[in-house]
Coordinates of C-alpha atoms in Angstrom, one line a residue:
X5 CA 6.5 10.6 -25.1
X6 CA 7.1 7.2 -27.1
X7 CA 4.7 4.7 -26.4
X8 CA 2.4 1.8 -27.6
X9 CA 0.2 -0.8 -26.5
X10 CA 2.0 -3.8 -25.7
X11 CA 1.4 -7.4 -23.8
X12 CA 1.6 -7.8 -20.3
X13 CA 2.7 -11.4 -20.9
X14 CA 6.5 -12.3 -20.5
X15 CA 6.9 -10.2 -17.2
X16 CA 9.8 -9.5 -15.3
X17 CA 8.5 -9.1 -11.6
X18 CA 11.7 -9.2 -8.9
X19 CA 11.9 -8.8 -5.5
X20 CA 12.7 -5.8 -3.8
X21 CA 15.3 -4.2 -3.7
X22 CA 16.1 -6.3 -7.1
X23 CA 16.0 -5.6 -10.7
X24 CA 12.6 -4.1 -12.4
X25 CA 11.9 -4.7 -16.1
X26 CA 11.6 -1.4 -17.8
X27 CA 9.1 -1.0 -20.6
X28 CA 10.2 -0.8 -24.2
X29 CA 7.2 1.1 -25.7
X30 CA 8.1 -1.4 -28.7
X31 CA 8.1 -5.0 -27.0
X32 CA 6.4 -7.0 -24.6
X33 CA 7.1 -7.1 -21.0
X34 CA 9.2 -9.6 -19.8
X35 CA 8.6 -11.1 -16.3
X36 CA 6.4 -12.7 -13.9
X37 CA 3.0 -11.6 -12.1
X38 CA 1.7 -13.4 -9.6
X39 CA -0.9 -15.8 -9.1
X40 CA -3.9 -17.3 -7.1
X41 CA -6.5 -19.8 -8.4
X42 CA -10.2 -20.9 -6.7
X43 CA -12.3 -23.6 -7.9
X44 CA -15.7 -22.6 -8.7
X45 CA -18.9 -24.9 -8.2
X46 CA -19.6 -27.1 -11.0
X47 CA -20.8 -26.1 -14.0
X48 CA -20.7 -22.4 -12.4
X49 CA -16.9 -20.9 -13.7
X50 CA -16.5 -18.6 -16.6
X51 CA -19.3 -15.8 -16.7
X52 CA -21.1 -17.4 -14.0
X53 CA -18.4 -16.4 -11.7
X54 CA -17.5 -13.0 -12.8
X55 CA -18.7 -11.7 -9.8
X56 CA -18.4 -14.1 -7.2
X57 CA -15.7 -13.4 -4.9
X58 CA -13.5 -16.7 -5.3
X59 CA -11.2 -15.8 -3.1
X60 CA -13.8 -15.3 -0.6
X61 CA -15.1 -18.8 -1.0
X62 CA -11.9 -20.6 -0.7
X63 CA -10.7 -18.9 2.3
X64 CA -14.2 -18.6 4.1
X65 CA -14.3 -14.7 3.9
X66 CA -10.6 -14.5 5.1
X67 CA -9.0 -13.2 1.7
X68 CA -11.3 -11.1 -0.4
X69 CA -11.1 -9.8 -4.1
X70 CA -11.4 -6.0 -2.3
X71 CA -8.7 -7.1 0.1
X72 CA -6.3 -8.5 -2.6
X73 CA -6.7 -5.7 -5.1
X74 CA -6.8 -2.9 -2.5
X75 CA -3.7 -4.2 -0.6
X76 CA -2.0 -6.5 -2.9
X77 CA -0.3 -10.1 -1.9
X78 CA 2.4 -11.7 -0.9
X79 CA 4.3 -14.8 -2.7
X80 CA 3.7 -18.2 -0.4
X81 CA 0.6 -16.9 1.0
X82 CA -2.0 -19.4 1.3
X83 CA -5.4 -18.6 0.0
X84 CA -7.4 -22.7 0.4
X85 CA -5.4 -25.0 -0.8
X86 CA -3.5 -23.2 -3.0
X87 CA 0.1 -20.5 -2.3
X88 CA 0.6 -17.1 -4.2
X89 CA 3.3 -17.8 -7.1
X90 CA 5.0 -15.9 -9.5
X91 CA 5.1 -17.6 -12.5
X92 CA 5.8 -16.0 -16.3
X93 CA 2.4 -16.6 -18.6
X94 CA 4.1 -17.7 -21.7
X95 CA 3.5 -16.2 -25.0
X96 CA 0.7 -18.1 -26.0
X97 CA -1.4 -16.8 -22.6
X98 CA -2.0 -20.4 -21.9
X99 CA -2.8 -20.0 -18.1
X100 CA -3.2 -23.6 -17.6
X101 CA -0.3 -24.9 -18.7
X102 CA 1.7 -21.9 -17.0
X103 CA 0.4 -23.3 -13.9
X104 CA 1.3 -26.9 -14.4
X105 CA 4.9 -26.0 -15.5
X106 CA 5.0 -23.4 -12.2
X107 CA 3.8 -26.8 -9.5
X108 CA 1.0 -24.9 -8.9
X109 CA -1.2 -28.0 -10.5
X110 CA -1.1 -31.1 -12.4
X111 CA -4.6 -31.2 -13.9
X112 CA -3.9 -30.3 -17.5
X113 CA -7.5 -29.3 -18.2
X114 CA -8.8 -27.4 -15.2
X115 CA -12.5 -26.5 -15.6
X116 CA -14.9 -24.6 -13.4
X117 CA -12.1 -22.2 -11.5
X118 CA -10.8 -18.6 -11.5
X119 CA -7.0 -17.3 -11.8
X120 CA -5.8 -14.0 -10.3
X121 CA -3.0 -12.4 -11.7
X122 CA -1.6 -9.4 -10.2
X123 CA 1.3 -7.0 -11.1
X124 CA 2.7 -3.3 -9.8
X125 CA 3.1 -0.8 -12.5
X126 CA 5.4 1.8 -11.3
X127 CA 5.1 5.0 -13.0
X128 CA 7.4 8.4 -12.9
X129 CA 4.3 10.6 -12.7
X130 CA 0.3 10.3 -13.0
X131 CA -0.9 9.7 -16.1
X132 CA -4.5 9.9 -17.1
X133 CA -7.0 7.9 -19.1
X134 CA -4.2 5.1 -20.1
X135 CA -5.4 2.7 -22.4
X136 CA -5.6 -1.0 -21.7
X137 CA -6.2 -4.1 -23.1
X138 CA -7.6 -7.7 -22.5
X139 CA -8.2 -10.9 -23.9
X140 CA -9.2 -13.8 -21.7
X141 CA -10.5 -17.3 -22.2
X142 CA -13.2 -17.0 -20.4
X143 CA -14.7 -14.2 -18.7
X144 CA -12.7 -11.4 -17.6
X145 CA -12.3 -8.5 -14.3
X146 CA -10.2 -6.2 -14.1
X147 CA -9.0 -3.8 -11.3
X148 CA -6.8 -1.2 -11.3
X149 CA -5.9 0.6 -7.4
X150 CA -8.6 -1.2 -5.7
X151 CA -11.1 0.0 -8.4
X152 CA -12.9 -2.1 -10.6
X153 CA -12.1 -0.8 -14.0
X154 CA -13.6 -3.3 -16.3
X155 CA -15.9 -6.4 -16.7
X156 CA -17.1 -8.5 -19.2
X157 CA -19.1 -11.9 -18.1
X158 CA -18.4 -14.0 -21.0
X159 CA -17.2 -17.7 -22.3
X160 CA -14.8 -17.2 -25.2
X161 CA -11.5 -18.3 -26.6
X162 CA -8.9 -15.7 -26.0
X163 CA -8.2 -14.8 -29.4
X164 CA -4.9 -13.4 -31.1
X165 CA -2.1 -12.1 -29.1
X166 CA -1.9 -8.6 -31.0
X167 CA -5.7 -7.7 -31.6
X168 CA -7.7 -7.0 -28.0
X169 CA -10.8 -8.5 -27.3
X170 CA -11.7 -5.3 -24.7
X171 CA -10.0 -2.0 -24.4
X172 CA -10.4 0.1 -21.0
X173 CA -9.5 3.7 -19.1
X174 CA -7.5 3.5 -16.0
X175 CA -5.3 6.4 -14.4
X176 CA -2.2 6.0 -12.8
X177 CA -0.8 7.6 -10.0
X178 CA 3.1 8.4 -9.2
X179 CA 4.3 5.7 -7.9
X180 CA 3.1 1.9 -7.3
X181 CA -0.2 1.0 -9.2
X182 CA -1.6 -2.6 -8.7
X183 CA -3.8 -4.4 -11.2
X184 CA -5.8 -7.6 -11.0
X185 CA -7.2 -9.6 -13.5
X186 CA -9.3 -12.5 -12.7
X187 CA -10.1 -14.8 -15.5
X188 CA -13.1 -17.4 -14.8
X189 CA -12.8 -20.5 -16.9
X190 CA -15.9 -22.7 -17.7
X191 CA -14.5 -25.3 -19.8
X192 CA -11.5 -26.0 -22.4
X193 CA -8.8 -23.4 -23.3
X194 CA -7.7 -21.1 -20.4
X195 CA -5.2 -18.1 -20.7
X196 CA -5.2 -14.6 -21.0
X197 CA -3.7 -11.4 -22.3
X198 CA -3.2 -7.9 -21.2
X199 CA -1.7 -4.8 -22.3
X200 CA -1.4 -1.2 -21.5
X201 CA -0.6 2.2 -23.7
X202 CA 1.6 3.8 -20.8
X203 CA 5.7 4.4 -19.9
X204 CA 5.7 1.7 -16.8
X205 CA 8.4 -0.5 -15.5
X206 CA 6.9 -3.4 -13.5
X207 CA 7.9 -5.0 -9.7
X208 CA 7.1 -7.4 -7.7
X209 CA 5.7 -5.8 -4.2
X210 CA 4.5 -8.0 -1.2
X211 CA 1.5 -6.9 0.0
X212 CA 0.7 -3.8 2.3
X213 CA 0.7 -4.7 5.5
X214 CA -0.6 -2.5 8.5
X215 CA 1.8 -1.2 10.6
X216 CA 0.0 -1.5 14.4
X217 CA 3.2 -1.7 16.5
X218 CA 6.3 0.4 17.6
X219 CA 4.6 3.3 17.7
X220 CA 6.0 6.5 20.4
X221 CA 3.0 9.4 20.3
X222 CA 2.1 12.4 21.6
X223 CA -0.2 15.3 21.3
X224 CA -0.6 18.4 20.8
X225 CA -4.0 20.7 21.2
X226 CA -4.3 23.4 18.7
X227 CA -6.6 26.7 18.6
X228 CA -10.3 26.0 18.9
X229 CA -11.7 25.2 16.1
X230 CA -8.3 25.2 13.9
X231 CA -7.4 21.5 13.8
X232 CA -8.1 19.5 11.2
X233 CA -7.1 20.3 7.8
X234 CA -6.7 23.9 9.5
X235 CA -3.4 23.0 11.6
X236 CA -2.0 20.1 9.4
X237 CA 0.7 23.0 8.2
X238 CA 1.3 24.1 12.0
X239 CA 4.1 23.1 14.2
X240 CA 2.1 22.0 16.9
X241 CA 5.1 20.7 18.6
X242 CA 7.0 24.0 18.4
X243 CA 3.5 26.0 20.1
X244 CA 3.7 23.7 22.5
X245 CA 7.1 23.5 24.0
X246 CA 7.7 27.3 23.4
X247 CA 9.9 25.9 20.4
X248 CA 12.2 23.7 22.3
X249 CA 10.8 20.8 20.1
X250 CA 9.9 20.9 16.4
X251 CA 8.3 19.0 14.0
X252 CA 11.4 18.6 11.8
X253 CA 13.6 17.8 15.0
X254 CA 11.4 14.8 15.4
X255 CA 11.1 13.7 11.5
X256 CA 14.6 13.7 11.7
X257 CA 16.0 12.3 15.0
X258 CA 13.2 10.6 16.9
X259 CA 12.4 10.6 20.2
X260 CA 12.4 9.1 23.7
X261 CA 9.6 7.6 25.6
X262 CA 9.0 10.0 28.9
X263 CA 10.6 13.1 27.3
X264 CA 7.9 15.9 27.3
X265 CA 6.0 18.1 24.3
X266 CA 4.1 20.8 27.0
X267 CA 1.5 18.8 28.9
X268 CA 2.2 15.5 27.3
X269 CA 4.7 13.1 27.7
X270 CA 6.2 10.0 24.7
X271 CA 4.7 7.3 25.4
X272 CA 4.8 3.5 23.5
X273 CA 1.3 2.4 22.6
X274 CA 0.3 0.1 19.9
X275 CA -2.1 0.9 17.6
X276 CA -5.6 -1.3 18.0
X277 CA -6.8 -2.5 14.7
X278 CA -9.6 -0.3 14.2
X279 CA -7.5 2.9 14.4
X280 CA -8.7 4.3 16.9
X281 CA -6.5 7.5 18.0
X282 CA -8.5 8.9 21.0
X283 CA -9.1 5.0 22.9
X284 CA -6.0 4.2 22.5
X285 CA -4.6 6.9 24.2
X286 CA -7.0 6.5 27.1
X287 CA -6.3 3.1 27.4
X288 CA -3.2 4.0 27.6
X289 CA -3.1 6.9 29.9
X290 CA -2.5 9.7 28.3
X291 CA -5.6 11.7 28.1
X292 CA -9.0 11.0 29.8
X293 CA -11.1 12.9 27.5
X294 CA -12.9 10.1 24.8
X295 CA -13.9 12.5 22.5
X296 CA -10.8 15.1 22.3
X297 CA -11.1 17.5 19.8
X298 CA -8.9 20.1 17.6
X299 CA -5.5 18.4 18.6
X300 CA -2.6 16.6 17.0
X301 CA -1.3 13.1 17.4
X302 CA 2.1 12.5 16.8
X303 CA 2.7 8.7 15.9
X304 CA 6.5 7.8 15.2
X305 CA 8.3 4.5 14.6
X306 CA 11.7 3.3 13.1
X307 CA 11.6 1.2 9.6
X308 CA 14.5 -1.4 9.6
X309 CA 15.2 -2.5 6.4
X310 CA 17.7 -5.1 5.6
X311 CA 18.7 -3.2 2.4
X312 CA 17.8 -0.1 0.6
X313 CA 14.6 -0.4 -1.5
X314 CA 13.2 1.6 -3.7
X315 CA 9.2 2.2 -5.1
X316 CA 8.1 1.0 -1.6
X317 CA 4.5 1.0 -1.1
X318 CA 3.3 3.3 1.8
X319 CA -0.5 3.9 2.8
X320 CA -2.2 6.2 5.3
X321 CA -6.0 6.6 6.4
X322 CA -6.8 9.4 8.6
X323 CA -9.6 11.2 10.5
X324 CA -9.0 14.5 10.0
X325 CA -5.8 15.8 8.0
X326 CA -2.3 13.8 7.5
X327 CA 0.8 14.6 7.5
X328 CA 4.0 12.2 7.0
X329 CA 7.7 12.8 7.1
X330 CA 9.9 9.6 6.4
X331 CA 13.9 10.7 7.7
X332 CA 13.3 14.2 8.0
X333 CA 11.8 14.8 4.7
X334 CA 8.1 15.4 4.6
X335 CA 6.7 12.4 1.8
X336 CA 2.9 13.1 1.5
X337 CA 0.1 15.7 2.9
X338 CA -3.5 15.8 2.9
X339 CA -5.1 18.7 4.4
X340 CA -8.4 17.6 4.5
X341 CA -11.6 16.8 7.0
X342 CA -12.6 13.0 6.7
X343 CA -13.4 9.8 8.4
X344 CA -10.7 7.2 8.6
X345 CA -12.5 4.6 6.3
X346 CA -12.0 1.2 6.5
X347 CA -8.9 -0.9 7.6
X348 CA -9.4 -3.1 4.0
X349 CA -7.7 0.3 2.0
X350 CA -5.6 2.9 2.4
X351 CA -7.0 6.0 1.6
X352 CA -3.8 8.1 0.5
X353 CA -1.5 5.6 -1.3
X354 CA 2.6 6.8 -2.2
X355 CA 5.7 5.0 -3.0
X356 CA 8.7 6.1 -1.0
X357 CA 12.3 4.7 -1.0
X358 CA 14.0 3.2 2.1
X359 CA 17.5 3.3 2.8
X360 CA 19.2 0.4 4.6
X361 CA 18.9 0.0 8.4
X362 CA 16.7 2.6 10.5
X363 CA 14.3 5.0 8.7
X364 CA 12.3 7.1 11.0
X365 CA 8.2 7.6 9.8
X366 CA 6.6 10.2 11.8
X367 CA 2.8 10.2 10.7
X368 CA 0.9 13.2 12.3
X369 CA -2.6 13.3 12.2
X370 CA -5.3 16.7 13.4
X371 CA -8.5 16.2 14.6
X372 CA -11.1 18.6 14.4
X373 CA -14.1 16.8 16.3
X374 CA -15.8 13.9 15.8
X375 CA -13.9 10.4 15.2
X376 CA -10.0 10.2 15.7
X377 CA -7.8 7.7 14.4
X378 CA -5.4 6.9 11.6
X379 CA -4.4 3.3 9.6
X380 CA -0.8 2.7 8.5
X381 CA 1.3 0.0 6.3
X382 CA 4.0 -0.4 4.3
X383 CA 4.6 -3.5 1.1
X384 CA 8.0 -4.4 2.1
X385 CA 9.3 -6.9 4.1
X386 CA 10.9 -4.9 6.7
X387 CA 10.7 -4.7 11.0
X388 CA 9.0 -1.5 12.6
X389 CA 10.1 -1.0 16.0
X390 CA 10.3 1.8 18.5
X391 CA 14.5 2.9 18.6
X392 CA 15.6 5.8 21.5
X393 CA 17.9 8.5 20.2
X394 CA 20.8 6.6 21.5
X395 CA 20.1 3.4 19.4
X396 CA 19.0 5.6 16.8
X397 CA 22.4 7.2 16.9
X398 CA 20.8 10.7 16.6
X399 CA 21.2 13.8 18.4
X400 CA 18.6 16.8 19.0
X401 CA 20.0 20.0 17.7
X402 CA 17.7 22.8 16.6
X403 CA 18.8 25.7 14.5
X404 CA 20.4 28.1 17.3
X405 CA 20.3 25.4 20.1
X406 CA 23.1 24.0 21.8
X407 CA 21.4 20.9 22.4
X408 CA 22.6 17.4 21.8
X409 CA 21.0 14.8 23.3
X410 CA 17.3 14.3 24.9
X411 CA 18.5 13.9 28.6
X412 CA 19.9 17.1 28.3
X413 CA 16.8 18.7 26.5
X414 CA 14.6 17.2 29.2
X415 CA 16.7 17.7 32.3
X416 CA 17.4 21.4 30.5
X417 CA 21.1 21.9 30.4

């Protein structure tokens, strides 16, 4: 493979669904990333403010660093007083003047604030201890996937376009991969330069947003002691209707709210924000059992995308195991025993492509005992709605079934 270090300077960062700049291993990238700035206290930017959470401050605790580089952004978004804009940092890395030219300021000499760039590398496959490189003017912090991969708390001019002040490790996975850079400035010059020793093309990508409504669920129990990671590879939808229903039926034509799996009927539910699996379903009226153990949830929705976009961001949490199927193809599994986490990062992040119009997710999740719950979202600007076979324009019809339609499955004729 041909590579070699190169700038991350004159980006090319379009929309989705729109052009991507691929990487020459020979030239600099040509596009945009985009941007957020924060003012620091006085006297308190550069390496005074390597590790304060800017963000933070400006938006009293509403936008964090962790949030932002676990989950990326979204151009126009307001952090304080200022918008996320993509802007092109010109060749000299002069952040300051970038900004001016982009409206984002008219102060030509900004002092005592911090700049966030961010930009998605989209690669083929992982890659493995990828070198990077930095310059900044003045103190520099880098993250890569939510992960902080490099600091260095320190007031300095930014030096020469083609010699690095720092050089860093990172991995990539297949797919999207996010990096920040925040550089603080303290006082005069303010820019920055970054590079990376990797085969990448570079995209724009809104951030990942949760997806907590349009959801259709239901469950299925499994063998004691076998869910979890134990029955993430089981049809528990087949063991429980006997086989009338399957798990690949469903990834690839839906379902209808009221139709029945064995016990358990579809129903519409959204999902609350701290994932919780097992309330929500009692809340809802499914089960009455708050701590159900070794079963299945079943969580489906329709994607509706205004075009077909490719290298979309989708992230799952899950307590226990995952599974996901996006229009009948299964995208991603985990087999696994785990706490959900946090809702400010996905745990399992992949990039999928989404055809125009309705795309059905299905996103099934065991349990083997203790907490129960999942967290889902997607970086694309798209609608996620609950859709019925019929609007779906689907029908049901299993390998040696003569079975079109739901009504008839259900009514069973």
């Amino acid at each position: 493979m041909y590579r070699k270090l190169f700038v991350i300077g004159l980006a090319s960062l379009m929309v989705l669904g729109g052009m991507v700049n691929s990487v020459d291993a020979q030239e600099h990238i040509t596009g945009e990333y985009l941007w957020m700035i924060a003012p620091t206290e006085a006297n308190q930017g550069g390496q005074n403010s390597t590790d304060i959470d800017s963000l933070a401050v400006a938006s009293d605790n509403a936008v964090t660093e962790a949030m932002v580089a676990n989950l990326g952004a979204t151009e126009g978004d307001m952090v304080g007083d200022y918008a996320w804009t993509l802007a092109e940092l010109p060749a000299d890395g002069n952040i300051n003047a970038m900004l001016v030219d982009a409206g984002v300021i008219t102060n030509t000499d900004m002092n005592d604030v911090s700049s966030y760039a961010l930009i998605t590398l989209v690669s083929a496959e992982a890659q493995q201890d990828v070198n990077f490189g930095v310059n900044s003017d003045d103190s520099v912090k880098v993250w890569l996937n939510g992960a902080v991969v490099h600091t260095n708390a320190t007031n300095r001019g930014r030096g020469n376009a083609n010699a690095w002040q720092d050089t860093f490790t990172g991995n990539l996975r297949a797919g999207n991969n996010l990096l920040m850079i925040k550089v603080s400035e303290r006082g005069g010059g303010w820019g920055m330069y970054a590079g990376i020793d990797a085969d990448v093309e570079t995209a724009y990508r809104p951030a990942v947003s949760h997806i907590n409504t349009g959801w259709l669920w239901v469950i299925a129990p499994t063998e004691a002691n076998q869910g979890g990671q134990n029955s993430t590879d089981i049809d528990s939808l087949a063991v429980a209707s006997n086989d009338v229903v399957t798990e690949e039926m469903i990834a690839m034509n839906g379902a209808n709210e009221g139709d029945s799996v064995g016990d358990y009927d579809w129903i519409q539910a959204d999902l609350p924000a701290d994932g919780n699996i097992n309330v929500m379903l009692v809340d809802a009226g499914m089960i009455t059992n708050t701590d159900m153990n070794d079963v299945s949830s079943y969580a489906l929705t329709t994607i509706v995308a205004s075009e077909a976009m490719d290298n979309v961001t989708l992230g799952v949490s899950s307590d226990d195991s995952v599974k996901v199927w996006l229009n009948g193809e299964v995208v991603h599994t985990n087999a696994t025993n785990r706490g959900r986490g946090g809702a400010g990062s996905f745990q399992d992040v992949i990039t999928v492509d989404l055809r125009e119009g309705n795309n059905i997710l299905l996103i099934k999740v065991s349990e083997r005992g203790g907490g129960w719950g999942m967290y889902a979202g997607i970086g694309a600007d798209v609608e996620t709605v609950y859709k019925s076979t019929a609007e779906l324009g689907t029908a049901v019809e299993a390998a040696g079934k003569a079975i079109t339609t739901w009504g008839r499955l259900k009514a069973g004729r």
